[in-house]
Amino acid sequence: AHVPSRGRTPDFPFVMLLSHYPSNATGRYISSSPQVVRLISSERLSRISGVMAPILFKIPLIRPLLLVFGCCTPATKEGMFSLFAKRSDFGILPGGMEEVVLYERGRDLVYLQERKGFIKYALQHGYLLVLCYTFGEADLYSALGFGREWRMWAMRQVGFVLPLCWGPRWYCTLRPDERVGINRVAGR
């Protein structure tokens, strides 16, 4: 399908393929790209969904939050097919937990090696693919480089891994480096 260079997208649903770290698949973050805002109506932006690691829906404190906010679905074939059936717009982070494990400050990385099925399914269901990328995100945090092989093994066994990263402030390590310029772009 073709996205017109001016104006809004046609009335068919879309899937956004995103690559950015730290992983955040909620539609509210997706909608912060100016190119995306120009492509779709604000009403559609308010209903956008996302897919997240299935293991998150099994963790006792996180599962209820995800279900209450209703902004995401497990990143499984069944989860995506339920969104396709509802004709929902949604975002997906194809690199998922692997990108979390492999993250390295100053190095852009996209993990797509074994993640091609969602493209096929989206096209089979008549979805428009909107490719997005966030430049500068690889410079927001520092990360522990030691033990990547072990963390990748653990992630494959459990389906989830905690990001071992920190920002520049010792008193608020989760806060990203605000000196870094971020540029989110969406393809046409």
mmCIF file of N, CA, C and O in Angstrom, residues 120-182:
data_model
loop_
_atom_site.group_PDB
_atom_site.id
_atom_site.type_symbol
_atom_site.label_atom_id
_atom_site.label_comp_id
_atom_site.label_asym_id
_atom_site.label_seq_id
_atom_site.Cartn_x
_atom_site.Cartn_y
_atom_site.Cartn_z
ATOM 1 N N LYS A 120 4.468 -10.442 7.170
ATOM 2 C CA LYS A 120 3.623 -11.280 6.314
ATOM 3 C C LYS A 120 2.167 -11.212 6.770
ATOM 4 O O LYS A 120 1.260 -11.008 5.960
ATOM 5 N N TYR A 121 1.941 -11.381 8.071
ATOM 6 C CA TYR A 121 0.570 -11.354 8.597
ATOM 7 C C TYR A 121 -0.095 -9.992 8.369
ATOM 8 O O TYR A 121 -1.269 -9.928 8.005
ATOM 9 N N ALA A 122 0.654 -8.911 8.596
ATOM 10 C CA ALA A 122 0.085 -7.573 8.397
ATOM 11 C C ALA A 122 -0.343 -7.371 6.946
ATOM 12 O O ALA A 122 -1.443 -6.870 6.673
ATOM 13 N N LEU A 123 0.506 -7.753 6.023
ATOM 14 C CA LEU A 123 0.170 -7.597 4.607
ATOM 15 C C LEU A 123 -0.986 -8.499 4.200
ATOM 16 O O LEU A 123 -1.863 -8.086 3.439
ATOM 17 N N GLN A 124 -1.034 -9.720 4.732
ATOM 18 C CA GLN A 124 -2.146 -10.627 4.430
ATOM 19 C C GLN A 124 -3.480 -10.075 4.922
ATOM 20 O O GLN A 124 -4.516 -10.347 4.333
ATOM 21 N N HIS A 125 -3.454 -9.294 6.001
ATOM 22 C CA HIS A 125 -4.681 -8.722 6.554
ATOM 23 C C HIS A 125 -4.969 -7.322 6.031
ATOM 24 O O HIS A 125 -5.845 -6.636 6.543
ATOM 25 N N GLY A 126 -4.226 -6.871 5.028
ATOM 26 C CA GLY A 126 -4.496 -5.578 4.404
ATOM 27 C C GLY A 126 -4.022 -4.380 5.203
ATOM 28 O O GLY A 126 -4.557 -3.287 5.059
ATOM 29 N N TYR A 127 -3.021 -4.552 6.028
ATOM 30 C CA TYR A 127 -2.487 -3.459 6.841
ATOM 31 C C TYR A 127 -1.391 -2.705 6.107
ATOM 32 O O TYR A 127 -0.635 -3.283 5.327
ATOM 33 N N LEU A 128 -1.310 -1.436 6.375
ATOM 34 C CA LEU A 128 -0.234 -0.591 5.895
ATOM 35 C C LEU A 128 0.916 -0.704 6.894
ATOM 36 O O LEU A 128 0.703 -0.636 8.103
ATOM 37 N N LEU A 129 2.128 -0.884 6.426
ATOM 38 C CA LEU A 129 3.292 -0.925 7.303
ATOM 39 C C LEU A 129 3.924 0.462 7.345
ATOM 40 O O LEU A 129 4.264 1.024 6.315
ATOM 41 N N VAL A 130 4.047 1.007 8.528
ATOM 42 C CA VAL A 130 4.688 2.313 8.722
ATOM 43 C C VAL A 130 5.976 2.065 9.491
ATOM 44 O O VAL A 130 5.947 1.691 10.660
ATOM 45 N N LEU A 131 7.102 2.222 8.822
ATOM 46 C CA LEU A 131 8.397 1.988 9.452
ATOM 47 C C LEU A 131 8.818 3.224 10.236
ATOM 48 O O LEU A 131 8.764 4.334 9.716
ATOM 49 N N CYS A 132 9.222 3.027 11.471
ATOM 50 C CA CYS A 132 9.635 4.130 12.335
ATOM 51 C C CYS A 132 11.003 3.832 12.933
ATOM 52 O O CYS A 132 11.342 2.670 13.136
ATOM 53 N N TYR A 133 11.738 4.882 13.209
ATOM 54 C CA TYR A 133 13.031 4.720 13.869
ATOM 55 C C TYR A 133 13.287 5.951 14.725
ATOM 56 O O TYR A 133 12.901 7.061 14.351
ATOM 57 N N THR A 134 13.944 5.735 15.851
ATOM 58 C CA THR A 134 14.289 6.838 16.736
ATOM 59 C C THR A 134 15.804 6.987 16.740
ATOM 60 O O THR A 134 16.513 6.131 17.270
ATOM 61 N N PHE A 135 16.286 8.052 16.126
ATOM 62 C CA PHE A 135 17.716 8.337 16.114
ATOM 63 C C PHE A 135 18.097 9.014 17.423
ATOM 64 O O PHE A 135 17.380 9.874 17.922
ATOM 65 N N GLY A 136 19.217 8.625 17.982
ATOM 66 C CA GLY A 136 19.699 9.205 19.226
ATOM 67 C C GLY A 136 19.353 8.397 20.457
ATOM 68 O O GLY A 136 19.931 8.600 21.515
ATOM 69 N N GLU A 137 18.428 7.467 20.339
ATOM 70 C CA GLU A 137 18.001 6.702 21.501
ATOM 71 C C GLU A 137 19.125 5.827 22.066
ATOM 72 O O GLU A 137 19.172 5.557 23.252
ATOM 73 N N ALA A 138 20.043 5.425 21.203
ATOM 74 C CA ALA A 138 21.166 4.597 21.654
ATOM 75 C C ALA A 138 22.147 5.377 22.525
ATOM 76 O O ALA A 138 23.064 4.790 23.090
ATOM 77 N N ASP A 139 21.953 6.678 22.644
ATOM 78 C CA ASP A 139 22.857 7.507 23.456
ATOM 79 C C ASP A 139 22.242 7.960 24.771
ATOM 80 O O ASP A 139 22.855 8.714 25.514
ATOM 81 N N LEU A 140 21.041 7.524 25.081
ATOM 82 C CA LEU A 140 20.344 7.998 26.277
ATOM 83 C C LEU A 140 20.834 7.363 27.570
ATOM 84 O O LEU A 140 20.764 7.975 28.632
ATOM 85 N N TYR A 141 21.288 6.133 27.510
ATOM 86 C CA TYR A 141 21.680 5.383 28.701
ATOM 87 C C TYR A 141 23.033 4.716 28.495
ATOM 88 O O TYR A 141 23.432 4.440 27.368
ATOM 89 N N SER A 142 23.685 4.407 29.593
ATOM 90 C CA SER A 142 24.832 3.510 29.586
ATOM 91 C C SER A 142 24.311 2.145 29.995
ATOM 92 O O SER A 142 23.283 2.043 30.663
ATOM 93 N N ALA A 143 25.011 1.095 29.584
ATOM 94 C CA ALA A 143 24.528 -0.252 29.885
ATOM 95 C C ALA A 143 25.685 -1.166 30.257
ATOM 96 O O ALA A 143 26.813 -0.952 29.829
ATOM 97 N N LEU A 144 25.357 -2.171 31.027
ATOM 98 C CA LEU A 144 26.325 -3.176 31.414
ATOM 99 C C LEU A 144 26.606 -4.083 30.222
ATOM 100 O O LEU A 144 25.695 -4.703 29.686
ATOM 101 N N GLY A 145 27.851 -4.117 29.780
ATOM 102 C CA GLY A 145 28.215 -4.954 28.646
ATOM 103 C C GLY A 145 28.600 -6.361 29.060
ATOM 104 O O GLY A 145 28.525 -7.297 28.270
ATOM 105 N N PHE A 146 28.977 -6.529 30.298
ATOM 106 C CA PHE A 146 29.421 -7.824 30.799
ATOM 107 C C PHE A 146 28.253 -8.808 30.893
ATOM 108 O O PHE A 146 27.170 -8.443 31.333
ATOM 109 N N GLY A 147 28.477 -10.035 30.460
ATOM 110 C CA GLY A 147 27.478 -11.084 30.624
ATOM 111 C C GLY A 147 26.358 -11.099 29.609
ATOM 112 O O GLY A 147 25.297 -11.655 29.872
ATOM 113 N N ARG A 148 26.556 -10.522 28.440
ATOM 114 C CA ARG A 148 25.488 -10.503 27.432
ATOM 115 C C ARG A 148 25.067 -11.903 27.014
ATOM 116 O O ARG A 148 23.893 -12.166 26.811
ATOM 117 N N GLU A 149 26.040 -12.785 26.845
ATOM 118 C CA GLU A 149 25.710 -14.155 26.422
ATOM 119 C C GLU A 149 24.828 -14.836 27.468
ATOM 120 O O GLU A 149 23.851 -15.500 27.138
ATOM 121 N N TRP A 150 25.182 -14.680 28.733
ATOM 122 C CA TRP A 150 24.386 -15.284 29.798
ATOM 123 C C TRP A 150 22.989 -14.672 29.850
ATOM 124 O O TRP A 150 21.992 -15.372 30.006
ATOM 125 N N ARG A 151 22.900 -13.336 29.715
ATOM 126 C CA ARG A 151 21.590 -12.673 29.743
ATOM 127 C C ARG A 151 20.731 -13.085 28.555
ATOM 128 O O ARG A 151 19.515 -13.236 28.676
ATOM 129 N N MET A 152 21.354 -13.281 27.372
ATOM 130 C CA MET A 152 20.592 -13.737 26.202
ATOM 131 C C MET A 152 20.070 -15.154 26.454
ATOM 132 O O MET A 152 18.917 -15.456 26.150
ATOM 133 N N TRP A 153 20.906 -16.014 27.042
ATOM 134 C CA TRP A 153 20.469 -17.366 27.374
ATOM 135 C C TRP A 153 19.305 -17.311 28.366
ATOM 136 O O TRP A 153 18.295 -17.980 28.187
ATOM 137 N N ALA A 154 19.448 -16.494 29.413
ATOM 138 C CA ALA A 154 18.399 -16.364 30.429
ATOM 139 C C ALA A 154 17.114 -15.817 29.818
ATOM 140 O O ALA A 154 16.019 -16.284 30.129
ATOM 141 N N MET A 155 17.239 -14.853 28.922
ATOM 142 C CA MET A 155 16.051 -14.272 28.277
ATOM 143 C C MET A 155 15.334 -15.330 27.447
ATOM 144 O O MET A 155 14.103 -15.422 27.459
ATOM 145 N N ARG A 156 16.079 -16.170 26.764
ATOM 146 C CA ARG A 156 15.444 -17.220 25.953
ATOM 147 C C ARG A 156 14.783 -18.285 26.815
ATOM 148 O O ARG A 156 13.813 -18.902 26.397
ATOM 149 N N GLN A 157 15.292 -18.504 28.020
ATOM 150 C CA GLN A 157 14.697 -19.483 28.917
ATOM 151 C C GLN A 157 13.425 -18.944 29.571
ATOM 152 O O GLN A 157 12.437 -19.653 29.690
ATOM 153 N N VAL A 158 13.456 -17.670 29.975
ATOM 154 C CA VAL A 158 12.361 -17.072 30.737
ATOM 155 C C VAL A 158 11.419 -16.250 29.854
ATOM 156 O O VAL A 158 10.239 -16.131 30.134
ATOM 157 N N GLY A 159 11.933 -15.647 28.783
ATOM 158 C CA GLY A 159 11.124 -14.809 27.904
ATOM 159 C C GLY A 159 11.172 -13.334 28.262
ATOM 160 O O GLY A 159 10.482 -12.521 27.664
ATOM 161 N N PHE A 160 11.999 -12.990 29.248
ATOM 162 C CA PHE A 160 12.063 -11.600 29.694
ATOM 163 C C PHE A 160 13.421 -11.367 30.341
ATOM 164 O O PHE A 160 13.997 -12.272 30.931
ATOM 165 N N VAL A 161 13.912 -10.166 30.246
ATOM 166 C CA VAL A 161 15.157 -9.784 30.918
ATOM 167 C C VAL A 161 15.024 -8.336 31.367
ATOM 168 O O VAL A 161 14.404 -7.515 30.683
ATOM 169 N N LEU A 162 15.553 -8.037 32.527
ATOM 170 C CA LEU A 162 15.538 -6.652 33.001
ATOM 171 C C LEU A 162 16.641 -5.860 32.305
ATOM 172 O O LEU A 162 17.760 -6.356 32.171
ATOM 173 N N PRO A 163 16.342 -4.650 31.864
ATOM 174 C CA PRO A 163 17.393 -3.836 31.262
ATOM 175 C C PRO A 163 18.410 -3.424 32.326
ATOM 176 O O PRO A 163 18.030 -2.953 33.392
ATOM 177 N N LEU A 164 19.663 -3.634 32.044
ATOM 178 C CA LEU A 164 20.729 -3.243 32.964
ATOM 179 C C LEU A 164 21.365 -1.961 32.429
ATOM 180 O O LEU A 164 22.438 -1.977 31.836
ATOM 181 N N CYS A 165 20.639 -0.865 32.603
ATOM 182 C CA CYS A 165 21.100 0.416 32.079
ATOM 183 C C CYS A 165 20.857 1.507 33.109
ATOM 184 O O CYS A 165 20.095 1.333 34.054
ATOM 185 N N TRP A 166 21.528 2.649 32.909
ATOM 186 C CA TRP A 166 21.402 3.768 33.829
ATOM 187 C C TRP A 166 21.671 5.065 33.082
ATOM 188 O O TRP A 166 22.390 5.103 32.098
ATOM 189 N N GLY A 167 21.048 6.114 33.588
ATOM 190 C CA GLY A 167 21.249 7.442 33.032
ATOM 191 C C GLY A 167 22.437 8.129 33.686
ATOM 192 O O GLY A 167 23.114 7.556 34.540
ATOM 193 N N PRO A 168 22.687 9.388 33.339
ATOM 194 C CA PRO A 168 23.880 10.085 33.825
ATOM 195 C C PRO A 168 23.785 10.585 35.267
ATOM 196 O O PRO A 168 24.790 10.982 35.848
ATOM 197 N N ARG A 169 22.606 10.575 35.865
ATOM 198 C CA ARG A 169 22.428 11.124 37.215
ATOM 199 C C ARG A 169 22.452 10.020 38.269
ATOM 200 O O ARG A 169 21.640 9.106 38.224
ATOM 201 N N TRP A 170 23.334 10.101 39.243
ATOM 202 C CA TRP A 170 23.428 9.080 40.284
ATOM 203 C C TRP A 170 22.177 9.058 41.161
ATOM 204 O O TRP A 170 21.797 8.027 41.680
ATOM 205 N N TYR A 171 21.500 10.185 41.293
ATOM 206 C CA TYR A 171 20.326 10.273 42.160
ATOM 207 C C TYR A 171 19.036 9.872 41.458
ATOM 208 O O TYR A 171 17.995 9.730 42.094
ATOM 209 N N CYS A 172 19.085 9.705 40.150
ATOM 210 C CA CYS A 172 17.897 9.282 39.393
ATOM 211 C C CYS A 172 18.380 8.507 38.168
ATOM 212 O O CYS A 172 18.392 9.023 37.059
ATOM 213 N N THR A 173 18.771 7.267 38.391
ATOM 214 C CA THR A 173 19.417 6.485 37.338
ATOM 215 C C THR A 173 18.497 6.115 36.179
ATOM 216 O O THR A 173 18.977 5.796 35.098
ATOM 217 N N LEU A 174 17.187 6.161 36.383
ATOM 218 C CA LEU A 174 16.265 5.826 35.297
ATOM 219 C C LEU A 174 16.009 6.994 34.348
ATOM 220 O O LEU A 174 15.454 6.808 33.275
ATOM 221 N N ARG A 175 16.411 8.171 34.749
ATOM 222 C CA ARG A 175 16.212 9.347 33.900
ATOM 223 C C ARG A 175 17.241 9.348 32.773
ATOM 224 O O ARG A 175 18.436 9.229 33.007
ATOM 225 N N PRO A 176 16.783 9.483 31.518
ATOM 226 C CA PRO A 176 17.723 9.461 30.390
ATOM 227 C C PRO A 176 18.558 10.742 30.330
ATOM 228 O O PRO A 176 18.255 11.729 30.985
ATOM 229 N N ASP A 177 19.573 10.700 29.532
ATOM 230 C CA ASP A 177 20.455 11.855 29.332
ATOM 231 C C ASP A 177 19.726 12.891 28.480
ATOM 232 O O ASP A 177 19.541 12.702 27.279
ATOM 233 N N GLU A 178 19.307 13.984 29.107
ATOM 234 C CA GLU A 178 18.519 14.989 28.376
ATOM 235 C C GLU A 178 19.362 15.830 27.418
ATOM 236 O O GLU A 178 18.827 16.601 26.631
ATOM 237 N N ARG A 179 20.670 15.676 27.447
ATOM 238 C CA ARG A 179 21.541 16.408 26.515
ATOM 239 C C ARG A 179 21.546 15.767 25.127
ATOM 240 O O ARG A 179 22.020 16.360 24.170
ATOM 241 N N VAL A 180 20.996 14.571 25.022
ATOM 242 C CA VAL A 180 21.000 13.836 23.763
ATOM 243 C C VAL A 180 19.828 14.293 22.894
ATOM 244 O O VAL A 180 18.696 14.372 23.365
ATOM 245 N N GLY A 181 20.105 14.595 21.659
ATOM 246 C CA GLY A 181 19.054 14.962 20.715
ATOM 247 C C GLY A 181 18.357 13.723 20.183
ATOM 248 O O GLY A 181 18.992 12.749 19.824
ATOM 249 N N ILE A 182 17.040 13.752 20.178
ATOM 250 C CA ILE A 182 16.232 12.624 19.704
ATOM 251 C C ILE A 182 15.496 13.051 18.438
ATOM 252 O O ILE A 182 14.924 14.145 18.372
#
